[in-house]
XYZ file of C-alpha atoms in Angstrom:
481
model
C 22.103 8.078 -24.506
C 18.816 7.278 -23.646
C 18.527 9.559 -21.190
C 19.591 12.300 -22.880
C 16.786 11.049 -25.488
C 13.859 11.405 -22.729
C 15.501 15.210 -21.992
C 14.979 16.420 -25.356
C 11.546 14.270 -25.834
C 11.068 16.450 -22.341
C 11.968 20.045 -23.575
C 10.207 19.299 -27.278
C 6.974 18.523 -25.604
C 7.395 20.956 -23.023
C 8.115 23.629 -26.375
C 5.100 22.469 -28.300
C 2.754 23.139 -25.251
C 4.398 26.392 -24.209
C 3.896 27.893 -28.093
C 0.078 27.573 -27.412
C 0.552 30.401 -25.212
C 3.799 32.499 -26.193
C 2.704 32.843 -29.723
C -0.427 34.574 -28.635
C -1.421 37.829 -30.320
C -3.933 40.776 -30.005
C -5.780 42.484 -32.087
C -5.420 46.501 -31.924
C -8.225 48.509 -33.332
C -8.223 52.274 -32.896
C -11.771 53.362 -33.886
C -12.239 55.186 -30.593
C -12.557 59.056 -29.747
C -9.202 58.926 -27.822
C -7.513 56.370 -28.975
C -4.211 55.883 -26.431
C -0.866 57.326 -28.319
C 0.528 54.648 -30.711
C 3.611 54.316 -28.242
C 1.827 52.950 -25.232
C -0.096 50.720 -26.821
C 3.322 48.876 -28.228
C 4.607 49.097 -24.774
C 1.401 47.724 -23.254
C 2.131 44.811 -26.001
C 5.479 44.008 -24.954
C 4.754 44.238 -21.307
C 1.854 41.724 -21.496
C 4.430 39.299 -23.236
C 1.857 39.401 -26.965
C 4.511 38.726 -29.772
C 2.251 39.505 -32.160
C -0.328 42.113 -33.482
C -2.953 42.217 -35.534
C -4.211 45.436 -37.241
C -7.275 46.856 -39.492
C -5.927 49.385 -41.293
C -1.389 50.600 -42.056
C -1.724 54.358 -40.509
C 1.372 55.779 -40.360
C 1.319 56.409 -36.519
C 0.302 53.008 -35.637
C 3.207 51.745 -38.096
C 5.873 53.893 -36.794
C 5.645 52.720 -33.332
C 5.965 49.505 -34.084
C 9.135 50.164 -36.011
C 11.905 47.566 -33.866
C 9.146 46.429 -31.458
C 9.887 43.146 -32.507
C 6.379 42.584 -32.864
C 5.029 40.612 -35.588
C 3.061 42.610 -37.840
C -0.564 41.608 -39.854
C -1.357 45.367 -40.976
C -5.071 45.323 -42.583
C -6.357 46.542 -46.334
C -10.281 47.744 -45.161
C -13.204 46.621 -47.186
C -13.629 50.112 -49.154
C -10.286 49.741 -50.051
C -11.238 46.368 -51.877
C -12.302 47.404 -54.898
C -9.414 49.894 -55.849
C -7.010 47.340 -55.156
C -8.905 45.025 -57.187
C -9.159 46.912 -60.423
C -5.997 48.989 -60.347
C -2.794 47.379 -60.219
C -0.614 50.642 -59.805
C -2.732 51.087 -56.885
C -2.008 47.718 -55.578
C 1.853 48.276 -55.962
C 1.847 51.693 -54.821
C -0.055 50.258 -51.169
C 2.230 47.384 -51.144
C 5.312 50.212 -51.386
C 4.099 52.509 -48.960
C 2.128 50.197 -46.154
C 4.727 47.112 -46.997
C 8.104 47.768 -48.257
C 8.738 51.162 -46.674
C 8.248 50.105 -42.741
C 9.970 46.699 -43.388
C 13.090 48.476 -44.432
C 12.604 50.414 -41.043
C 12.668 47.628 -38.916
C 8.600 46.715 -39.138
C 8.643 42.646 -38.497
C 5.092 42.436 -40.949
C 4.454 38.628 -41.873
C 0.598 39.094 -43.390
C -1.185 41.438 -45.365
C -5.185 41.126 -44.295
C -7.099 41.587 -47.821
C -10.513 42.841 -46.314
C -12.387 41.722 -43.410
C -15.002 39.548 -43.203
C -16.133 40.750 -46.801
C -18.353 37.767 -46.877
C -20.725 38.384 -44.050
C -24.241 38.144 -45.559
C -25.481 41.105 -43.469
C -23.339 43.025 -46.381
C -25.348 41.641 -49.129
C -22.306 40.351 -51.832
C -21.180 44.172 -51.650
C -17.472 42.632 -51.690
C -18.099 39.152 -53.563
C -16.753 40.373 -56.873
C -13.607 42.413 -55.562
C -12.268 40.420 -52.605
C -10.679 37.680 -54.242
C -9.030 40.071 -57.311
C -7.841 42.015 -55.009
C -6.327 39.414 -52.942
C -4.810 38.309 -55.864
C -3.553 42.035 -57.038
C -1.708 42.429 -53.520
C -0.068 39.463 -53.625
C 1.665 40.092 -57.323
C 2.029 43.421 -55.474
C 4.396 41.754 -52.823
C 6.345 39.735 -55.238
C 6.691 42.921 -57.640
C 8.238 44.382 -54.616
C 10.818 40.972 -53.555
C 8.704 40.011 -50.738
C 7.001 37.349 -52.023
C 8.358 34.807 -50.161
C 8.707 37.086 -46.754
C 4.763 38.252 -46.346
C 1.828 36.476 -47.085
C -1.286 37.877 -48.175
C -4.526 36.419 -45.920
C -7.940 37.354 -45.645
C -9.662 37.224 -42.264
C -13.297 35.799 -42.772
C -16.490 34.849 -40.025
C -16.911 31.289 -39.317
C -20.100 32.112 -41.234
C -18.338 30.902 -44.604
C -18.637 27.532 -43.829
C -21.428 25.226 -41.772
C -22.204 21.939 -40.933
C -25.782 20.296 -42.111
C -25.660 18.513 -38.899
C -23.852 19.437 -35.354
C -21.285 17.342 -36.594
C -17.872 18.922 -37.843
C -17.672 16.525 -40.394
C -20.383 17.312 -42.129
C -18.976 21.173 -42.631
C -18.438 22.474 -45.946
C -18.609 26.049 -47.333
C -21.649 27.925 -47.976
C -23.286 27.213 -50.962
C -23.901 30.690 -52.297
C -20.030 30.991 -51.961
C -18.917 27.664 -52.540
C -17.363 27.716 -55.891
C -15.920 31.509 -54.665
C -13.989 30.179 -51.537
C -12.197 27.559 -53.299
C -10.559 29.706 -55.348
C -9.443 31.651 -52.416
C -8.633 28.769 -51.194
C -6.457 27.229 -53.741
C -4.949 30.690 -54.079
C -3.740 30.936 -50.427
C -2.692 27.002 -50.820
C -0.265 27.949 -53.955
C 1.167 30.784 -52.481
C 1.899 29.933 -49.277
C -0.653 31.962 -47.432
C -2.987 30.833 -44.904
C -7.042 30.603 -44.130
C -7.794 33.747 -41.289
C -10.817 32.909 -39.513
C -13.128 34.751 -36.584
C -14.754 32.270 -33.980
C -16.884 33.974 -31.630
C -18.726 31.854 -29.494
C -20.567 35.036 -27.333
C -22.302 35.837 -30.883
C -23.826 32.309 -30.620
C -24.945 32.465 -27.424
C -25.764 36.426 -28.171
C -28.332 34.949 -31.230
C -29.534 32.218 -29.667
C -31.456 32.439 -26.393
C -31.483 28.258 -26.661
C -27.809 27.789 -26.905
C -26.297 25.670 -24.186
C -24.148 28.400 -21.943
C -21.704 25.925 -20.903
C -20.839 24.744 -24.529
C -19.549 28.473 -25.009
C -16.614 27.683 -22.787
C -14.178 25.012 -21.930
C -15.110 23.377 -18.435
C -16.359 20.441 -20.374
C -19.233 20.635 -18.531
C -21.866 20.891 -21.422
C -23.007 17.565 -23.426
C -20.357 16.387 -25.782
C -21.207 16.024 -29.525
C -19.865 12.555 -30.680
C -18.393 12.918 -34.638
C -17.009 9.394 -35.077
C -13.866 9.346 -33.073
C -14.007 12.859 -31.796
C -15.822 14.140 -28.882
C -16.478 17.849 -29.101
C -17.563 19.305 -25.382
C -16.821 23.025 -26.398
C -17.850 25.274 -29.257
C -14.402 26.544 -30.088
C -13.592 23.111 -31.249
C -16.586 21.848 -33.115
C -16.300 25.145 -34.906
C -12.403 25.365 -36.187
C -13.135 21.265 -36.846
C -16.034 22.187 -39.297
C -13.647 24.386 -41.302
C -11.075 21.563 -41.384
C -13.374 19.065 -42.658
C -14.748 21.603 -45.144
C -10.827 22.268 -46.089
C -9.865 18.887 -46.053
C -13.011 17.400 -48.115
C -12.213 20.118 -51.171
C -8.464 18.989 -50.945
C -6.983 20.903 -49.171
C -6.647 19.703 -45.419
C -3.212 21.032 -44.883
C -4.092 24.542 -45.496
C -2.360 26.831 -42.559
C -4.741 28.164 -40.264
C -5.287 31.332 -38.044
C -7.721 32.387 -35.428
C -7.672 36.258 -36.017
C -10.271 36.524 -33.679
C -11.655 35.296 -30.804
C -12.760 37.064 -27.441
C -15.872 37.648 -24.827
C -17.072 41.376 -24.470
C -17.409 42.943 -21.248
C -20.372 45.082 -21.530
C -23.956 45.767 -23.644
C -25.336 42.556 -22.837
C -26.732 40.696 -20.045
C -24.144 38.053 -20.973
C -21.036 40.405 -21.644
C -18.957 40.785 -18.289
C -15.424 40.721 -16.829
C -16.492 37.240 -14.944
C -18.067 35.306 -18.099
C -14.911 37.234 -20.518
C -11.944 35.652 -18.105
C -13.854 32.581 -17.597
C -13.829 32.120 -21.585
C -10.612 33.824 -22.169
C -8.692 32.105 -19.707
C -10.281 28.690 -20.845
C -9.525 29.444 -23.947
C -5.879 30.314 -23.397
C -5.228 26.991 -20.925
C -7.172 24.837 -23.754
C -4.337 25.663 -26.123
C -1.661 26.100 -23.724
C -1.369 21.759 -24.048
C -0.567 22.191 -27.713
C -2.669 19.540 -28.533
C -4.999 21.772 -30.863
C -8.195 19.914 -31.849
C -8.834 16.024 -32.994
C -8.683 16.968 -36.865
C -5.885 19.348 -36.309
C -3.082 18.526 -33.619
C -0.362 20.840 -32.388
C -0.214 24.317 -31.246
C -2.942 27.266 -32.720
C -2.045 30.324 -34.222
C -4.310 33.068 -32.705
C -5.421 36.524 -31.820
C -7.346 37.611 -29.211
C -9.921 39.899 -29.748
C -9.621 42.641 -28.712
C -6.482 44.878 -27.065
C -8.422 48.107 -25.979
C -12.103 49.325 -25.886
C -12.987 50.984 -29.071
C -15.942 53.590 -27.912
C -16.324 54.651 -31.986
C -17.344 51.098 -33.292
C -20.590 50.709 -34.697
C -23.315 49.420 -32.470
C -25.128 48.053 -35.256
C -24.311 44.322 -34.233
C -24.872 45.180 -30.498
C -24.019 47.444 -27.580
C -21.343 44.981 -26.648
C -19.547 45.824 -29.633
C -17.606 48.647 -28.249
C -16.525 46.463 -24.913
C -14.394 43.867 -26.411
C -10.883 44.822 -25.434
C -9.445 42.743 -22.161
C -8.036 46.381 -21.454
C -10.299 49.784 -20.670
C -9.839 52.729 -23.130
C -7.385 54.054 -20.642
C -5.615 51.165 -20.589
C -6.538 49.285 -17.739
C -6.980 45.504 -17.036
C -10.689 44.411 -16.505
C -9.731 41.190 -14.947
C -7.017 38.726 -14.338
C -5.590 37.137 -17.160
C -2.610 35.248 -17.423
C -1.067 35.341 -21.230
C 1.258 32.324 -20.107
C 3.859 34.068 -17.770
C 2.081 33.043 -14.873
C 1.186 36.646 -13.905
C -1.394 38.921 -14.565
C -2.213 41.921 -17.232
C -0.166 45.248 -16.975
C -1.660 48.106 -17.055
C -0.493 50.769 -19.770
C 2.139 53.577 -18.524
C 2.036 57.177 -18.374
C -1.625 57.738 -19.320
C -2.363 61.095 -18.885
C -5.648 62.123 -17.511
C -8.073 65.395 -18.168
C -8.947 66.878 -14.731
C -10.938 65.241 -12.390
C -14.056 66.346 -12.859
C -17.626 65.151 -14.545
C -20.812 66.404 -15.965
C -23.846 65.646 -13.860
C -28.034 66.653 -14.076
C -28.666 69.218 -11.932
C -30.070 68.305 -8.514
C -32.286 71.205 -8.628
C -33.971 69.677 -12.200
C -36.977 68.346 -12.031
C -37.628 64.955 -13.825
C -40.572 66.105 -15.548
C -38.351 68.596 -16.868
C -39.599 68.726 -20.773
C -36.122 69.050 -22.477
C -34.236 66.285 -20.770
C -35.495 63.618 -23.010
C -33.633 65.210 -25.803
C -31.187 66.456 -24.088
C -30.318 62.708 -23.210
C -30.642 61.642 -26.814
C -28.433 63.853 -28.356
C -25.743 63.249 -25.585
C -25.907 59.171 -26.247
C -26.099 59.564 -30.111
C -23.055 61.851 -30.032
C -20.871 59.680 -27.261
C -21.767 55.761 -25.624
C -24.291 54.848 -23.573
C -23.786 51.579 -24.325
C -23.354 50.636 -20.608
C -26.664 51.441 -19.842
C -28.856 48.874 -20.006
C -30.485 45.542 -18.875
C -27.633 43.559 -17.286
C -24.752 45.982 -18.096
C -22.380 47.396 -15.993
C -24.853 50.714 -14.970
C -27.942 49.112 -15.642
C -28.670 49.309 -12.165
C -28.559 53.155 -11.800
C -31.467 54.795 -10.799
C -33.254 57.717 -13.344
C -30.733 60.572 -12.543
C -27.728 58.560 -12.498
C -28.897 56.950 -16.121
C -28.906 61.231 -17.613
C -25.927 62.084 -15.476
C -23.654 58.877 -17.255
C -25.154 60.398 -20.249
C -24.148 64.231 -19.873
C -20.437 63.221 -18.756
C -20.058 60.771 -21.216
C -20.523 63.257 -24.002
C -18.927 66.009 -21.653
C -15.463 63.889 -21.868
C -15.527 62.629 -25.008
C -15.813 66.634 -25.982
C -12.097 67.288 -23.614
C -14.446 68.441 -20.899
C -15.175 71.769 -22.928
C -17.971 74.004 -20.231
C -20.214 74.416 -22.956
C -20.609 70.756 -23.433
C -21.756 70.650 -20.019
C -24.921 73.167 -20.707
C -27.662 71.116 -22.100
C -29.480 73.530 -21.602
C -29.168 74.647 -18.125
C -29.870 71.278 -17.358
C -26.301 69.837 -16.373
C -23.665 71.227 -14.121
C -19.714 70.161 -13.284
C -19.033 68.602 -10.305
C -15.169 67.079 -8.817
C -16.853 64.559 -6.810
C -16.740 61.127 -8.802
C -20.113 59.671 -9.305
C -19.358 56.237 -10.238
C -20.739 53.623 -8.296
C -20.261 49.603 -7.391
C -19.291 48.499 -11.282
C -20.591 51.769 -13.102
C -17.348 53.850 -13.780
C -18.182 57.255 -14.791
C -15.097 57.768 -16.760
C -12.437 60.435 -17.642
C -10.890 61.165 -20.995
C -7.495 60.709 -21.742
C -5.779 63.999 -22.043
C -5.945 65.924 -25.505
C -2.589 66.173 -25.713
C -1.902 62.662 -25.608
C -4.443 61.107 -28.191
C -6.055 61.529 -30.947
C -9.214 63.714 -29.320
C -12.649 63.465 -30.716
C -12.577 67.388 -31.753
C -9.251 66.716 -33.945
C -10.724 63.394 -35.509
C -14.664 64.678 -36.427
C -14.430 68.533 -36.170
C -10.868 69.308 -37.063
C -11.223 72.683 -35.479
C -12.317 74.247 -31.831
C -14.303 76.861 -33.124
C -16.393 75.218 -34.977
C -17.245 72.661 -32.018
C -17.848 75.639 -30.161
C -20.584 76.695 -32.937
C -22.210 73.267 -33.162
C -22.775 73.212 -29.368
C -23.450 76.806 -28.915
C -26.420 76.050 -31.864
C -27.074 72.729 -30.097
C -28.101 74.800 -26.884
C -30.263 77.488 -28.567
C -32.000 74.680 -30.302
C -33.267 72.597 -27.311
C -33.893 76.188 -24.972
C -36.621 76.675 -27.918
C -38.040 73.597 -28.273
């Protein structure tokens, strides 16, 4: 008997630590001018063993692949959707039929609705402080209108930015003051109906914000100077962080309140400290810190996450930073940017069956002079219609000389228009080569077939002719300027 006690103490403990790992999700955005089709990205989900995803939006596309995926499902209510759901009730049912009830009855495995995201975050001035809560409140009489009250749970993801700590100390954290008396009732909502607190922990935007902040602290070596709260020693940031919202949960009385990480990740690119060899070192940190299942010392056991993010979205607003558009721990295409392993003691799969446009790119001239009077805007209109976010101090091109920096320019906006020739005029300035001019880590890419994704010309022009027009007038205007 007792030692068929120590085999199951063996296989619970062995259990607990393994969920760290095999619960892990990802978080799939698709604001990106070719966006890979809805298929592959489920596949590249099931082959990297994620068995669960979270997303922004419920489009259809999205939804209907992940019909018998087996996936677990968060599908996302956007912020200017807030305040219809919040004042309209019919509205509120009719989402909850259409995004909710409709794709669980064909085989969609959704456990959360996501009311918003980070609605609080003061860079958006209290645009969403009087909607986000009613409407988090409308969805969920929504779901229990429709019988799934008990089967989905209504969550809303917020920044670590809601709460703080007076001190460095965790247990000093409580919510912000301006939205103190707000995220209680949230709170206490979520708490009576089951729900759970959704929260976004990004160390990189610390050490993005703060020249000062202690590198190592950002990941999980333990080779940074502990803080000492009491009992606990905190040697990484993750910790201290998800620790501050516990105390803050636990002091306003409600300590047992389920918790979710619905994002956490390193960028790749846009910043001297966003690469492939600081996002695996924190990513893989990250997943061996909760791999133990011990969580952290004011909340044991195993953490319910989702890495952030899935795929490269080259459509995201830069407005926070270039690094913005480099989060994914995949390419745009699909492709691993570094070994990770998710807990199956192997490394990232690439997606299948991408399909390619033709192997070719849009360089400068050799012939053009740099003096050459329309390249400056030439080069300005290419980056403020496509991303140049790799160009930079520190980045992955940063290190390309002048004509390399206009060429990455002129392609980038050349494939992100399907390779269309007149794309590749500027005037007069560009031409099209087949010999690839990336270099060391500077991958001059190529877009995904038309065919195959949603294409930039389909999302933002909805017809070929009239892309045709706008670069045709594009051309006259810079030959007479």
């Amino acid at each position: 008997m007792d030692s068929w006690r120590l085999w199951v103490v063996v296989v619970v403990c062995w259990a607990a630590a393994a969920m760290g790992v095999e619960a892990i999700g990802a978080n799939w955005g698709t604001q990106a001018s070719h966006p890979l089709p809805p298929d592959t990205v489920v596949q590249l989900l099931k082959d990297n063993g994620f068995s669960k995803v979270k997303l922004f939006d419920a489009e259809d596309g999205t939804m209907g692949a992940l019909r018998k995926s087996g996936l677990e499902v968060m599908v996302g209510i956007p912020n200017d959707m807030l305040l219809t759901m919040a004042t309209n009730m019919k509205a509120a049912n009719k989402w909850v039929d259409r995004n909710v009830s409709s794709f669980l009855n064909d085989g969609v495995k959704i456990r959360y609705v996501a009311v918003g995201n980070e609605p609080f975050l003061e860079t958006y001035n209290g645009s969403f402080l009087q909607t986000t809560f009613p409407a988090i409140r409308n969805i969920q009489t929504a779901l229990v209108n429709a019988g799934l009250g008990d089967k989905v749970k209504v969550t809303c993801p917020l920044n670590a930015d809601v709460y703080q700590s007076s001190t460095s100390k965790p247990s000093d954290g409580d919510f912000r003051t301006d939205i103190h008396d707000l995220m209680l009732t949230i709170v206490k909502f979520l708490s009576d109906t089951g729900g759970a607190f959704t929260v976004n922990i990004y160390p990189f935007i610390s050490l993005y914000s703060d020249p000062n902040f202690p590198v190592d602290y950002a990941f999980f070596e333990g080779g940074s100077t502990p803080i000492v709260d009491g009992s606990a020693t905190y040697t990484n940031m993750f910790d201290a962080n998800y620790d501050t919202l516990i105390w803050a949960l636990k002091k306003n009385g409600y300590g047992n309140l389920p918790v979710i990480i619905g994002e956490i990740g390193w960028p790749t690119d846009g910043d001297m400290n966003a690469n492939a060899q600081m996002a695996q070192r924190f990513n893989q940190g990250f997943l061996k810190h909760i791999a133990t299942g011990q969580g952290t010392p004011m909340r044991p056991g195993p953490v319910d996450v989702y890495l952030f993010s899935l795929i490269d979205e080259d459509m995201k607003s830069i407005q926070p930073g270039n690094f913005e558009r480099h989060w994914g721990i995949f390419t745009y295409d699909g492709l691993p940017k570094y070994q990770l392993d998710l807990g199956q003691s192997r490394n990232l799969v690439k997606a299948k069956n991408v399909k390619y446009l033709e192997k070719k790119w849009c360089v400068l001239k050799p012939s053009v002079s740099l003096n050459e009077p329309k390249l400056s805007d030439s080069v300005s209109y290419a980056c403020a219609m496509a991303d140049c976010t790799s160009l930079g101090y520190k980045t992955s091109c940063g290190g390309l000389d002048i004509r390399s920096n206009i060429s990455y320019a002129f392609n980038s906006f050349y494939q992100k228009s399907d390779q269309d020739d007149v794309a590749c005029g500027f005037s007069n300035l560009a031409t099209i080569t087949g010999q690839d001019p990336s270099t060391g880590n500077c991958r001059f890419g190529i877009m995904i077939e038309v065919d195959s994704a949603f294409s930039w010309k389909l999302h933002h022009v909805r017809s070929n002719s009239f892309l045709m027009l706008l670069l045709v007038l594009l051309q006259l205007c810079l030959s007479f300027s």
